[in-house]
Coordinates of C-alpha atoms in Angstrom, one line a residue:
Chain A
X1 CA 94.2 147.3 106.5
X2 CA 94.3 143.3 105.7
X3 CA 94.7 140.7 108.4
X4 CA 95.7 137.2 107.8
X5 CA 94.6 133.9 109.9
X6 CA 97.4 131.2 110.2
X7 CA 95.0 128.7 108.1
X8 CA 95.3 131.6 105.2
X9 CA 91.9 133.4 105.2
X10 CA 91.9 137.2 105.2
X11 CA 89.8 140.1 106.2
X12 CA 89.5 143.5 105.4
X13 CA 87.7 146.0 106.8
X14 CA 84.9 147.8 104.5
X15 CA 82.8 150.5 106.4
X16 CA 80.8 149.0 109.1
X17 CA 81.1 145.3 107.7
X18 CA 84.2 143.0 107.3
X19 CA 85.2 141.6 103.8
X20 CA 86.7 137.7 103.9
X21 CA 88.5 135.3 101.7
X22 CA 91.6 133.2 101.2
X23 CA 94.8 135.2 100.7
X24 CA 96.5 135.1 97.4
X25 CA 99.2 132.7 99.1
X26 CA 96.2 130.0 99.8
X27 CA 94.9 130.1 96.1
X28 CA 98.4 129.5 94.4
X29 CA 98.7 126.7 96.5
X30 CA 95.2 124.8 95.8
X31 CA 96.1 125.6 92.0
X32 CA 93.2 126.0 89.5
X33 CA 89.9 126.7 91.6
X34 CA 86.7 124.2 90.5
X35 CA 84.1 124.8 93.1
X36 CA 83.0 127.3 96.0
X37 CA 80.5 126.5 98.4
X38 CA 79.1 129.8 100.4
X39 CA 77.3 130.3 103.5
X40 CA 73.9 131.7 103.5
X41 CA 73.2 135.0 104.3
X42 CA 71.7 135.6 107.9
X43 CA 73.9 132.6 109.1
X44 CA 76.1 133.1 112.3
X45 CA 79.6 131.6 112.8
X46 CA 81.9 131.7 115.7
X47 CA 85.9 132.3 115.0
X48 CA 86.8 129.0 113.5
X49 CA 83.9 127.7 112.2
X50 CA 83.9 126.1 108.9
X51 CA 82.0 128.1 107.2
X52 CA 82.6 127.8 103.2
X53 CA 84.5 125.2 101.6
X54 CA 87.1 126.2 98.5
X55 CA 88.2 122.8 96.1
X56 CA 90.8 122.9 93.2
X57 CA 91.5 120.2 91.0
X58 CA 93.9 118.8 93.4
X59 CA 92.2 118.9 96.6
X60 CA 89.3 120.2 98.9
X61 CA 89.4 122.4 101.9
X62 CA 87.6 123.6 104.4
X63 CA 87.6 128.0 105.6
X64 CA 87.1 128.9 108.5
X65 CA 85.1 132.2 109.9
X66 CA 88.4 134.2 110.8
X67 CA 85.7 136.2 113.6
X68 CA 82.6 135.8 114.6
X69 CA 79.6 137.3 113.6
X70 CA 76.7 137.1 110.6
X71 CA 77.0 136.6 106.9
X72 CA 75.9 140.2 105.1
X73 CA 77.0 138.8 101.7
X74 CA 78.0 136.1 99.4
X75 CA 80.2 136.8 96.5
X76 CA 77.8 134.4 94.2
X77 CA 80.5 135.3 91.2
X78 CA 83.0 132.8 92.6
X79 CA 80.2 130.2 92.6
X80 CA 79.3 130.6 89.3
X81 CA 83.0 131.2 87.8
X82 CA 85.4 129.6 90.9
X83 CA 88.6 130.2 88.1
X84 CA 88.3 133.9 89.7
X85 CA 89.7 132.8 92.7
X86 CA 92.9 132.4 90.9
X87 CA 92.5 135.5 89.4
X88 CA 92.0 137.9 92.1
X89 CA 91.9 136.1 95.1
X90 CA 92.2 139.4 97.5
X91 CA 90.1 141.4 95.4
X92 CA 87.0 140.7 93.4
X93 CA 86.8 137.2 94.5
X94 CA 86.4 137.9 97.9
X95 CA 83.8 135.0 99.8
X96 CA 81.2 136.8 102.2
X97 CA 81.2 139.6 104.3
X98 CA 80.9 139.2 108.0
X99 CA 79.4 141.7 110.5
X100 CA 81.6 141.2 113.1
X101 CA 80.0 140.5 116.7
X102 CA 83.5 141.4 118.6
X103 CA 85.7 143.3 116.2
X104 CA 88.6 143.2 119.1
X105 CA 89.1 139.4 117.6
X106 CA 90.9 140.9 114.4
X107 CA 93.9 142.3 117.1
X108 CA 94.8 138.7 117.5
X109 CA 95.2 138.2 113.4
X110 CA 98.7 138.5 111.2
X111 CA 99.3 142.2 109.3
X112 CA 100.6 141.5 105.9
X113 CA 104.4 141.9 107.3
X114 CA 103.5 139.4 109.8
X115 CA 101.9 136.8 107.5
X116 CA 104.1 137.5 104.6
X117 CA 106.8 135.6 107.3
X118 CA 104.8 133.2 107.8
X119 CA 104.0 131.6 104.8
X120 CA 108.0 132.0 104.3
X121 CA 108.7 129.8 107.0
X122 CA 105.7 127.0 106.4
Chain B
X1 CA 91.1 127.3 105.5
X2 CA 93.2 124.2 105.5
X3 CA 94.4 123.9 102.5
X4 CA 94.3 120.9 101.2
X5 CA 97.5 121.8 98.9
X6 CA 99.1 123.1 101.7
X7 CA 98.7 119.8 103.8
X8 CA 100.1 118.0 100.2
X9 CA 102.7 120.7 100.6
X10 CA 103.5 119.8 103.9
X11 CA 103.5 116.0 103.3
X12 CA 106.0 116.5 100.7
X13 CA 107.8 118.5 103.2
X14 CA 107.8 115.9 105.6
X15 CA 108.6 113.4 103.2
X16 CA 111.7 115.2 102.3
X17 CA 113.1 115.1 105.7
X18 CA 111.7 111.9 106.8
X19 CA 112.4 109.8 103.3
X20 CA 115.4 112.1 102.5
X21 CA 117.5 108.6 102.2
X22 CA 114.7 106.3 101.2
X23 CA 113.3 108.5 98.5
X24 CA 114.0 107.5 94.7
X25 CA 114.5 109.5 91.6
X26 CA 113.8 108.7 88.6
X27 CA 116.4 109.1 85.8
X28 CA 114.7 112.8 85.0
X29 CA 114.7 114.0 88.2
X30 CA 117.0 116.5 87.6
X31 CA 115.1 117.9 84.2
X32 CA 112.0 118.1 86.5
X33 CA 113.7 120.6 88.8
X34 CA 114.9 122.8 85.7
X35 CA 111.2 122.7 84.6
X36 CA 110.0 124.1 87.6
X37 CA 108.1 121.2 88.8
X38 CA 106.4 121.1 92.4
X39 CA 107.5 117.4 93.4
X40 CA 105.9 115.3 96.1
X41 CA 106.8 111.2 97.4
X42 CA 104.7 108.8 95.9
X43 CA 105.1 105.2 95.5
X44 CA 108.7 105.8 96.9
X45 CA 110.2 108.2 94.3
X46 CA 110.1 112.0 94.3
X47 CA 108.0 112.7 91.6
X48 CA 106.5 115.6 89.8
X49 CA 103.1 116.8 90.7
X50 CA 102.8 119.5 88.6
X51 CA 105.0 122.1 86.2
X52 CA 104.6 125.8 85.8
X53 CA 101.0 125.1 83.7
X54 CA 99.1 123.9 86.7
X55 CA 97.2 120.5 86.7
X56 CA 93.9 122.1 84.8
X57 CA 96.1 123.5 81.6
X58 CA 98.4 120.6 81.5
X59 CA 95.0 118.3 81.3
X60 CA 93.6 120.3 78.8
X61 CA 96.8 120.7 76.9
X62 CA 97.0 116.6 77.0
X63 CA 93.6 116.4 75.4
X64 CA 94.4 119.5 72.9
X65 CA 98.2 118.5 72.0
X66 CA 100.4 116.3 73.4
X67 CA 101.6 115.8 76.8
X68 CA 105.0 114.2 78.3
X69 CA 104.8 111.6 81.5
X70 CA 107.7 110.5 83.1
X71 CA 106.5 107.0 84.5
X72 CA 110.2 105.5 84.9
X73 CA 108.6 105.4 88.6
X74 CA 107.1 102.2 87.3
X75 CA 108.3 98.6 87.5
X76 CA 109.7 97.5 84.1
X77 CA 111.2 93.9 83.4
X78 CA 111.4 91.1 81.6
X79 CA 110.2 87.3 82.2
X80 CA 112.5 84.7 80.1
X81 CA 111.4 81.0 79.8
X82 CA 114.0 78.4 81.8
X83 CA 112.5 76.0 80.0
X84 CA 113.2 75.7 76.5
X85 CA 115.9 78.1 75.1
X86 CA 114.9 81.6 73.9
X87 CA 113.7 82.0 70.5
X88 CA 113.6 78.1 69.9
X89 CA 109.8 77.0 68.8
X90 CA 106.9 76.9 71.4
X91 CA 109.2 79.3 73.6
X92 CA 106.5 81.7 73.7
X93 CA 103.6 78.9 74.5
X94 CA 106.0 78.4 77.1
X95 CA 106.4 81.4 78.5
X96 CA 102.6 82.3 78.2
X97 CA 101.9 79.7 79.9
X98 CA 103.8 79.7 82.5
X99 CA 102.6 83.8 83.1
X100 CA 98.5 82.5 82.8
X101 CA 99.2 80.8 85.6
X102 CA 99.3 83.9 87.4
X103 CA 97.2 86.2 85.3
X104 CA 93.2 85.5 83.5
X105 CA 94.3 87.1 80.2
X106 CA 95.1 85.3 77.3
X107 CA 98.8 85.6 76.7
X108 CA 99.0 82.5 74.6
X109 CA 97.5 84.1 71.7
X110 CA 99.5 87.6 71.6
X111 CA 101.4 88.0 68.3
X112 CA 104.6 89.2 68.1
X113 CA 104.9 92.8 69.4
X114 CA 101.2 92.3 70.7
X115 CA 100.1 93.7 74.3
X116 CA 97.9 92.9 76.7
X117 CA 96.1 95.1 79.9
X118 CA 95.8 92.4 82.8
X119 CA 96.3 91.6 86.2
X120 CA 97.9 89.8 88.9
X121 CA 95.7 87.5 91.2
X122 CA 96.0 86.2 94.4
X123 CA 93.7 83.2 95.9
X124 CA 90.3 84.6 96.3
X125 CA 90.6 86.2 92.6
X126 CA 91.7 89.5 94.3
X127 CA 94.0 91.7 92.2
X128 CA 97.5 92.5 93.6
X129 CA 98.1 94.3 90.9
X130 CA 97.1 95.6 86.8
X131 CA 100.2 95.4 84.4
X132 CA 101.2 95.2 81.2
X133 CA 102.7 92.3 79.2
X134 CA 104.0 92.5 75.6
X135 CA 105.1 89.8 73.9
X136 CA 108.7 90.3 72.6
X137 CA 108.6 91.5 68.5
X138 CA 111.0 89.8 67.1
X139 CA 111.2 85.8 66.7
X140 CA 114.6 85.2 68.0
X141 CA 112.7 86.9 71.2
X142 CA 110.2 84.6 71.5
X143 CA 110.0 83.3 75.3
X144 CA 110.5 86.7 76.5
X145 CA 107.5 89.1 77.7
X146 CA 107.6 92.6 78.7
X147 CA 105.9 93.7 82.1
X148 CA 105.2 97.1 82.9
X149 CA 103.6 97.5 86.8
X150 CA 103.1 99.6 89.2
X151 CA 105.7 101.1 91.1
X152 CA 104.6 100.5 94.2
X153 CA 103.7 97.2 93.9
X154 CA 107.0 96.3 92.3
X155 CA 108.4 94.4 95.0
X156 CA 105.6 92.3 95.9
X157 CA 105.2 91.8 92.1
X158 CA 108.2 90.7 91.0
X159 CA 108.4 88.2 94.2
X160 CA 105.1 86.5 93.4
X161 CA 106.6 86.1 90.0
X162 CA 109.6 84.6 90.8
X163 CA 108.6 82.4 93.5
X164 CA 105.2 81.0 91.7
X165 CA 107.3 80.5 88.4
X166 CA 110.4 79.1 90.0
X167 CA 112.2 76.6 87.6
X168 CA 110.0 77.7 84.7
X169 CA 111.3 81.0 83.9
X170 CA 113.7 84.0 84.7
X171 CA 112.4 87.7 86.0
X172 CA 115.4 90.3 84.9
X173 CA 113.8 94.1 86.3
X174 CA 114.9 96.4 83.7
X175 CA 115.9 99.0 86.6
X176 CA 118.5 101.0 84.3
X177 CA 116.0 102.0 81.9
X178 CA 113.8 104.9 82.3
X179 CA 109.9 105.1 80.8
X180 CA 108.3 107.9 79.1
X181 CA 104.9 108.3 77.8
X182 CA 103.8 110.8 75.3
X183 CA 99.6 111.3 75.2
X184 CA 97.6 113.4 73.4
X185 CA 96.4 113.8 69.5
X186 CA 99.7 115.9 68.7
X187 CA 101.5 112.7 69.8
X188 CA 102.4 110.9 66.5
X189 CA 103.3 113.6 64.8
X190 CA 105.7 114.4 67.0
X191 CA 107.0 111.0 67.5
X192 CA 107.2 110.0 64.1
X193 CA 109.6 112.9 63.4
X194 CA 112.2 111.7 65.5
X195 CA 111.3 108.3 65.1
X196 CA 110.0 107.5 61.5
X197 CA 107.1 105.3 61.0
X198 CA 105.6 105.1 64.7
X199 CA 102.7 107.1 63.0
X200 CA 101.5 103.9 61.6
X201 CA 102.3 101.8 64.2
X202 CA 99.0 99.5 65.6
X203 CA 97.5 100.6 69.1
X204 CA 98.4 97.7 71.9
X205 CA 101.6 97.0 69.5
X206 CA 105.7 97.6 70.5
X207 CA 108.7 97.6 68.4
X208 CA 111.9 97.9 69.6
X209 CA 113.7 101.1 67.6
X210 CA 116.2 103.2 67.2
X211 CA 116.5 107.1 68.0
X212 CA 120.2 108.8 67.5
X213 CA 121.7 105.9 68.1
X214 CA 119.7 104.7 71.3
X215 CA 118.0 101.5 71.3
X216 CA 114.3 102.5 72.6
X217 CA 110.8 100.4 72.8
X218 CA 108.2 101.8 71.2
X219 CA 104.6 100.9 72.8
X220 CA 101.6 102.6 71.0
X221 CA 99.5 102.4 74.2
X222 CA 99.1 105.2 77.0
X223 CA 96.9 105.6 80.4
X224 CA 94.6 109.1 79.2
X225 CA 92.1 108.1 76.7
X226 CA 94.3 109.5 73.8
X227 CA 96.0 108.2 71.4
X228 CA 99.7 108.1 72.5
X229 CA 103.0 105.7 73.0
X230 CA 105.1 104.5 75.8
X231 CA 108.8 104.6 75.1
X232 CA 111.3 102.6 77.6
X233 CA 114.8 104.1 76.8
X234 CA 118.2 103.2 78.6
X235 CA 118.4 106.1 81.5
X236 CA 121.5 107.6 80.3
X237 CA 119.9 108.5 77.0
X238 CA 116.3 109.8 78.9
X239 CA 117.1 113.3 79.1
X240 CA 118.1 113.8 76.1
X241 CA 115.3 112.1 74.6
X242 CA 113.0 114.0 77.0
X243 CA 114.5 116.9 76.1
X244 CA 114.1 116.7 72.2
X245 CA 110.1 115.7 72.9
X246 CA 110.0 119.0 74.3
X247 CA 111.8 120.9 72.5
X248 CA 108.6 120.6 70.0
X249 CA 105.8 123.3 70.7
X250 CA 102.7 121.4 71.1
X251 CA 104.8 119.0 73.9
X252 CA 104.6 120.3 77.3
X253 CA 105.4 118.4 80.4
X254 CA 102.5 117.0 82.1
X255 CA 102.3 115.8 86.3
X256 CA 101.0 113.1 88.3
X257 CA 98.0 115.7 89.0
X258 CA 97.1 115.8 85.4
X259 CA 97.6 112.0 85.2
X260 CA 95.2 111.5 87.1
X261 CA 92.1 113.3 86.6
X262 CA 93.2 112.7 82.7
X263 CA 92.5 108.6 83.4
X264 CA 89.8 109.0 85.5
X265 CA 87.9 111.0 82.9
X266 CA 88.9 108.2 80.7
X267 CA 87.5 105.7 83.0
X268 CA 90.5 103.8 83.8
X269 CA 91.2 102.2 87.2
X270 CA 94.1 103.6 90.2
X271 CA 96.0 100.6 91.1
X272 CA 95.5 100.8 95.1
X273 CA 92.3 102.7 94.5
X274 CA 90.0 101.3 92.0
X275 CA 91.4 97.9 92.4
X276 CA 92.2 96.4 95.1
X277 CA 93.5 92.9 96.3
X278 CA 89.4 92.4 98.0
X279 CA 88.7 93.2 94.6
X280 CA 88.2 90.8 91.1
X281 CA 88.2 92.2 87.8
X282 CA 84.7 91.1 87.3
X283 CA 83.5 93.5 90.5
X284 CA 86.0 95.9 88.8
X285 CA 84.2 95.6 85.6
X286 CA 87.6 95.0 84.0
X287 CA 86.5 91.2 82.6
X288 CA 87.6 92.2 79.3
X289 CA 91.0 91.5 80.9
X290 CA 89.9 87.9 81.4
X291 CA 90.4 86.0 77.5
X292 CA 87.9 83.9 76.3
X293 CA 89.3 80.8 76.8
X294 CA 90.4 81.3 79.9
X295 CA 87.0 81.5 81.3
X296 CA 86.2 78.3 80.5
X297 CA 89.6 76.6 81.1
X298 CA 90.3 78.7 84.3
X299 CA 94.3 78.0 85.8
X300 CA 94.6 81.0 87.1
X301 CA 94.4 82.1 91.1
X302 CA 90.9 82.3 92.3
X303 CA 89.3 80.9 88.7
X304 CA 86.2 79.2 90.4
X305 CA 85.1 82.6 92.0
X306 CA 85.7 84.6 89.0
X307 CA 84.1 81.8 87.2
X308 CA 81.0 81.7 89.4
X309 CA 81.2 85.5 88.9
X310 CA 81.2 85.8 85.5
X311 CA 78.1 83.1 85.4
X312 CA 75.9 84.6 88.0
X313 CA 77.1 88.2 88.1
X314 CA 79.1 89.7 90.8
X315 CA 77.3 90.9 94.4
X316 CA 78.9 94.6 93.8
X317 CA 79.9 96.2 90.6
X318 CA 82.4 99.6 90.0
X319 CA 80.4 102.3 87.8
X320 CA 81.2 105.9 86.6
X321 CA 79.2 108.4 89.0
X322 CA 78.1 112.0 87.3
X323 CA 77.2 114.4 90.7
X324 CA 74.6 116.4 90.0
X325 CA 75.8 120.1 90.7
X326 CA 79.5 121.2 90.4
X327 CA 80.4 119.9 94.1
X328 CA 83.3 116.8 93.2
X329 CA 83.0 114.0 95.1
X330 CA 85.9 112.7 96.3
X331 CA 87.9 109.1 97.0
X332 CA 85.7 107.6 100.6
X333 CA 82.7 109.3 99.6
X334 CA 79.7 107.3 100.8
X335 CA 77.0 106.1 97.8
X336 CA 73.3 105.3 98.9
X337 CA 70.2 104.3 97.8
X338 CA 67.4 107.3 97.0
X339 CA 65.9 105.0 99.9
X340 CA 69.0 106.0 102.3
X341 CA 70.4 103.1 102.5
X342 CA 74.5 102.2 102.3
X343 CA 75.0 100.7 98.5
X344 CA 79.0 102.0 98.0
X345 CA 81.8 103.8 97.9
X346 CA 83.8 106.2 95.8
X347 CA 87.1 104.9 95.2
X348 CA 88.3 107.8 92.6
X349 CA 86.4 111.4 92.0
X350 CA 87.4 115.2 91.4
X351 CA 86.5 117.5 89.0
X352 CA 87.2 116.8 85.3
X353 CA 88.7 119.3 83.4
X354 CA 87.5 118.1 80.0
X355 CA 83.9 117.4 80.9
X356 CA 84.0 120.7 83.0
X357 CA 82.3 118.9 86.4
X358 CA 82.5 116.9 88.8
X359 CA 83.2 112.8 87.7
X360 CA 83.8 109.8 89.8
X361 CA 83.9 106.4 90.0
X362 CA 83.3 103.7 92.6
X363 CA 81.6 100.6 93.9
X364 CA 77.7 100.0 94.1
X365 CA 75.9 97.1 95.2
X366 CA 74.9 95.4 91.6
X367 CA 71.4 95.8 92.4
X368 CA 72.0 99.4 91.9
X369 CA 74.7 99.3 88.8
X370 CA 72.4 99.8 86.0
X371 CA 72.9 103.0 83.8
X372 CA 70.8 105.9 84.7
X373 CA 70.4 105.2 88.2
X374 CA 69.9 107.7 90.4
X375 CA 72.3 107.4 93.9
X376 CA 73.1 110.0 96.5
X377 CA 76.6 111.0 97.6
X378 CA 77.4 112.0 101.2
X379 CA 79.3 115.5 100.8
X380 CA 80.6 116.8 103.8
X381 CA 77.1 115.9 105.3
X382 CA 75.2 117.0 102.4
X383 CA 73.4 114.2 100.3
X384 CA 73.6 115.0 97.0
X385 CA 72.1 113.5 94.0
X386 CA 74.6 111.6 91.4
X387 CA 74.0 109.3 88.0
X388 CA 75.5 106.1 87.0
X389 CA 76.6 106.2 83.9
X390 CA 78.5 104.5 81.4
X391 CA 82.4 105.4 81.3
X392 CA 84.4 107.1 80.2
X393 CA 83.6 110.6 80.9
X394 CA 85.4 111.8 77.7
X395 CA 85.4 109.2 74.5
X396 CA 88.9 107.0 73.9
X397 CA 90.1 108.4 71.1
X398 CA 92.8 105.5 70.6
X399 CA 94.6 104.8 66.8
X400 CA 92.5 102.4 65.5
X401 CA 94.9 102.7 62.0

C-alpha cells in the first residue's frame, strides 16, 4: 500500500525496505523536471529532514525523509535523465529507498483516499 | 517536499482572494482561460504562466517555430512635443530632445520608424526602468515617440515623464490597446500571410499597418533571441487577431515561464532583477544603450558617474555564469572567489532548455568579470564551481535582411 506526506512525498512498502518519492500530484505541479539531487547511501535522516532536492524549470524544492531511517538506494536514473520524473513519478522514478528505523511512523501518513482529498482541497 | 510550484500555486491562490479587486486583465484574458492556461498575479494583472505544453516545450517550440506572448501587461504610450506643432519641421529634434533628457540613448538620430532599447535614469545614473522608444513612421508624425515599459513600473514611469517634461511635451498611455509579440524562426512567415510584406521589414523598425480592417503597429523586435515582431492592436480587435496567429500550426501560445528562461538564455536583462535603480547600464553591461554622442555631451540624469564609468570602468560588472554540473543556480545565489571570498550575486538563473543546463547571470566584482573565470556558487550550502562567459547562452538569431 502507498502512503502520502502532506508536503507530497510517498512511500511504499517493498519487502523489508521502504521505497520513496514525490507523488504524481507533486511532479505535475513542478512541470518539466531538470535536476535531482540524491542522498548518499549509508546516510541517516530523521522524519522531516531534507533529504534530496527535486527542481523543474520553474522552481526548486526541497523533500523531505517522510520516516526515519538509512538510505539502501538511490535511483541514479533520475539523476542522469530527471524528465522521468514526469514520466512515472510513482513508479520507476522513485528517489531512494529507506530502511525504516520505526516503521509505526508510516500510521501517521495519508492512504491514497486520504491524500487524493487533500490535494483537492489545497 | 515543498514544492516550489505548489507555493507559486498557492501565491496565485492567495492572490486571487487577496487582489480579487486589484488584479488586472489583459484584453486576452479570457482566450487564456479557453487555452487552458495556469495564471498567476504579476506586475498587477493575472497573467498566464504557462498553457497545456508546459514551460520546457513551449521554450523549445519558441526556438523551433513560433511562439505567441501576450505582453498587453506592459505600459504602452505615446510622448507628443508641446512645443512646436506635430509634424511641423524639427518636431522630432524636439521631442528627442526633450526624452534625452531623461534617457543616455541617442533618440535624436532615430529615423523614421527607427527603435531604440534604453532606459530611464534617476540621479545617481540608476535605472528605474528599460523601455522602448520608436520614433513615429510617418512624417506628419514626427514629434511623437512610442514607449513600450514595463508594467510594473508604469506608474512611476509615466509620472517621471510627465513631471520632468512638463511644458515640453504630452504623455497619452495607450491603455485601450493590447500588445502581442510573436517570436521564433516560424515568425515571419506567419505574419507576412496575414499581413503582407512584414517579411521584409528591418529588425528595430515599426510601421503602422493594417490587418482586416484593424489599424495595428508592426515592431520587428522581440525579447527571446529570435527573430520576431511586436504588434500593438486596439483591444477590441486582440482576440481575433490572437486567434488567427494561432489558428496557424507552427504558432502555439507561449507563458511568462517560457519568457523567461527564453530571455535569459538570450542574455537579456529582468527589469527589477538584472537592473535595478542601484544599478547603471554600464555595471549592467548594457552601454550599448548609451549613444555615442551622448557620452561625450552627457544631459542625461547621473551623466558624470556614467561618464567616469565608462572612462575608468565600473567597480562591479553583470556577466553570464555557466554552473559546472546540472544543479541551476538560482536568483540570490551567492558568487565567490576560488579564494572564498564574497565577489556577487545571481540576479537571474535556472536551467535553460535550449542549452540543456543550468545558465545564469549576475553581478561580480570587475576584478573578477573577465571571460573564463572560474567563480563558485553557493547551492544550498554546496560550493560549486561556475564560468563566466560571454552571453548569450544561445546565439541571437535576429533579421539582419
Amino acid at each position: 500500500m502507498t502512503k502520502y506526506t502532506n508536503d507530497h512525498e510517498f512511500v511504499r512498502e517493498d519487502g523489508d525496505v521502504y521505497v520513496v518519492g514525490i507523488s504524481k500530484h507533486a511532479a505535475e505541479q513542478l512541470g518539466d523536471v531538470v535536476f535531482v539531487e540524491l542522498p548518499e547511501i549509508g546516510k541517516s535522516f530523521s522524519k522531516g529532514d531534507d533529504m534530496a532536492v527535486v527542481e523543474s524549470v520553474k522552481a526548486a524544492s526541497d523533500v523531505y525523509a517522510p520516516i526515519s531511517g538509512e538510505i539502501v538506494a538511490a535511483n541514479a536514473a533520475i539523476v542522469d535523465e530527471p524528465a522521468k520524473v514526469n514520466e512515472d513519478p510513482e513508479g520507476s522514478a522513485w528517489f531512494v529507498k529507506i530502511k525504516a528505523s520505526d516503521p509505526a511512523e508510516l500510521d501517521a501518513l495519508m492512504d491514497e483516499a486520504a491524500y487524493t482529498a487533500f490535494t483537492v482541497e489545497s | 517536499m515543498t514544492a516550489g510550484a505548489a507555493a507559486v500555486k498557492a501565491a496565485a491562490v492567495m492572490g486571487h482572494m487577496l487582489m480579487a479587486d486589484a488584479l488586472r486583465t489583459t484584453p486576452l484574458h479570457a482566450l487564456h482561460q479557453r487555452l487552458g492556461a495556469k495564471m498567476a498575479p504579476f506586475a498587477g494583472y493575472d497573467m498566464p504562466v504557462q498553457y497545456r505544453l508546459g514551460v520546457l516545450k513551449e521554450h523549445l517550440h519558441t526556438r523551433e517555430k513560433a511562439g505567441l506572448f501576450d505582453v498587453s501587461h506592459m505600459g504602452q504610450a505615446f510622448l507628443t512635443t508641446t512645443e512646436v506643432e506635430k509634424g511641423a519641421d524639427g518636431a522630432h529634434e524636439k521631442i528627442a530632445d526633450a526624452i534625452e533628457t531623461l534617457v543616455p540613448g541617442e533618440i535624436r538620430k532615430l529615423k523614421r520608424g527607427g527603435m531604440r532599447y534604453s532606459v530611464l535614469l534617476n540621479d545617481a545614473g540608476g535605472i528605474v526602468d528599460d523601455l522602448m522608444i520608436t520614433r513615429a513612421a510617418m512624417a506628419e508624425g514626427d514629434g511623437v515617440l512610442f514607449l513600450v515599459v514595463n508594467a510594473a513600473c508604469k506608474e512611476n514611469d509615466y509620472r517621471l515623464i510627465e513631471e520632468t517634461l512638463e511644458g515640453r511635451a504630452r504623455l497619452d498611455p495607450l491603455d485601450d490597446r493590447a500588445l502581442l509579440a510573436l517570436q521564433g524562426p516560424a515568425a515571419a512567415g506567419v505574419l507576412n500571410a496575414m499581413i503582407p510584406g512584414v517579411a521584409d521589414q528591418k529588425f528595430m523598425s515599426m510601421r503602422p499597418l493594417e490587418w482586416d480592417g484593424a489599424f495595428v503597429l508592426v515592431s520587428r523586435c522581440g525579447y527571446t533571441g529570435e527573430d520576431g515582431f511586436e504588434i500593438s492592436i486596439e483591444a477590441k480587435n486582440a482576440e481575433r487577431f490572437a486567434e488567427a496567429l494561432l489558428a496557424h500550426p507552427d504558432v502555439a501560445p507561449i507563458g511568462l515561464g517560457a519568457r523567461d528562461s527564453l530571455r535569459l538564455e538570450a542574455g537579456l536583462c529582468l527589469y527589477g532583477h538584472d537592473l535595478t535603480p542601484e544599478t547603471t547600464p554600464v555595471e549592467g553591461n548594457i552601454a550599448f544603450a548609451i549613444g555615442k554622442r551622448r557620452r561625450t555631451e552627457g544631459g542625461f540624469p547621473g551623466a558624470s558617474i556614467i561618464q567616469r564609468q565608462l572612462g575608468d570602468g565600473p567597480q562591479r560588472l553583470r556577466v553570464g555564469l555557466e554552473p559546472e554540473g546540472r544543479a541551476p543556480a538560482r536568483e540570490g545565489t551567492e558568487i565567490l572567489s576560488t579564494d572564498g571570498a564574497a565577489i556577487g550575486r545571481v540576479t537571474s538563473g535556472g536551467f535553460g532548455p535550449t542549452c540543456e543546463g543550468p545558465v545564469a547571470m549576475g553581478y561580480v566584482d570587475a576584478s573578477h568579470a573577465a571571460t573564463g573565470g572560474e567563480v563558485h556558487l553557493v547551492v544550498r550550502g554546496k560550493t560549486l564551481p561556475a564560468r563566466v562567459v560571454d552571453m548569450p547562452f544561445t546565439p541571437h538569431r535576429y533579421f539582419r535582411g
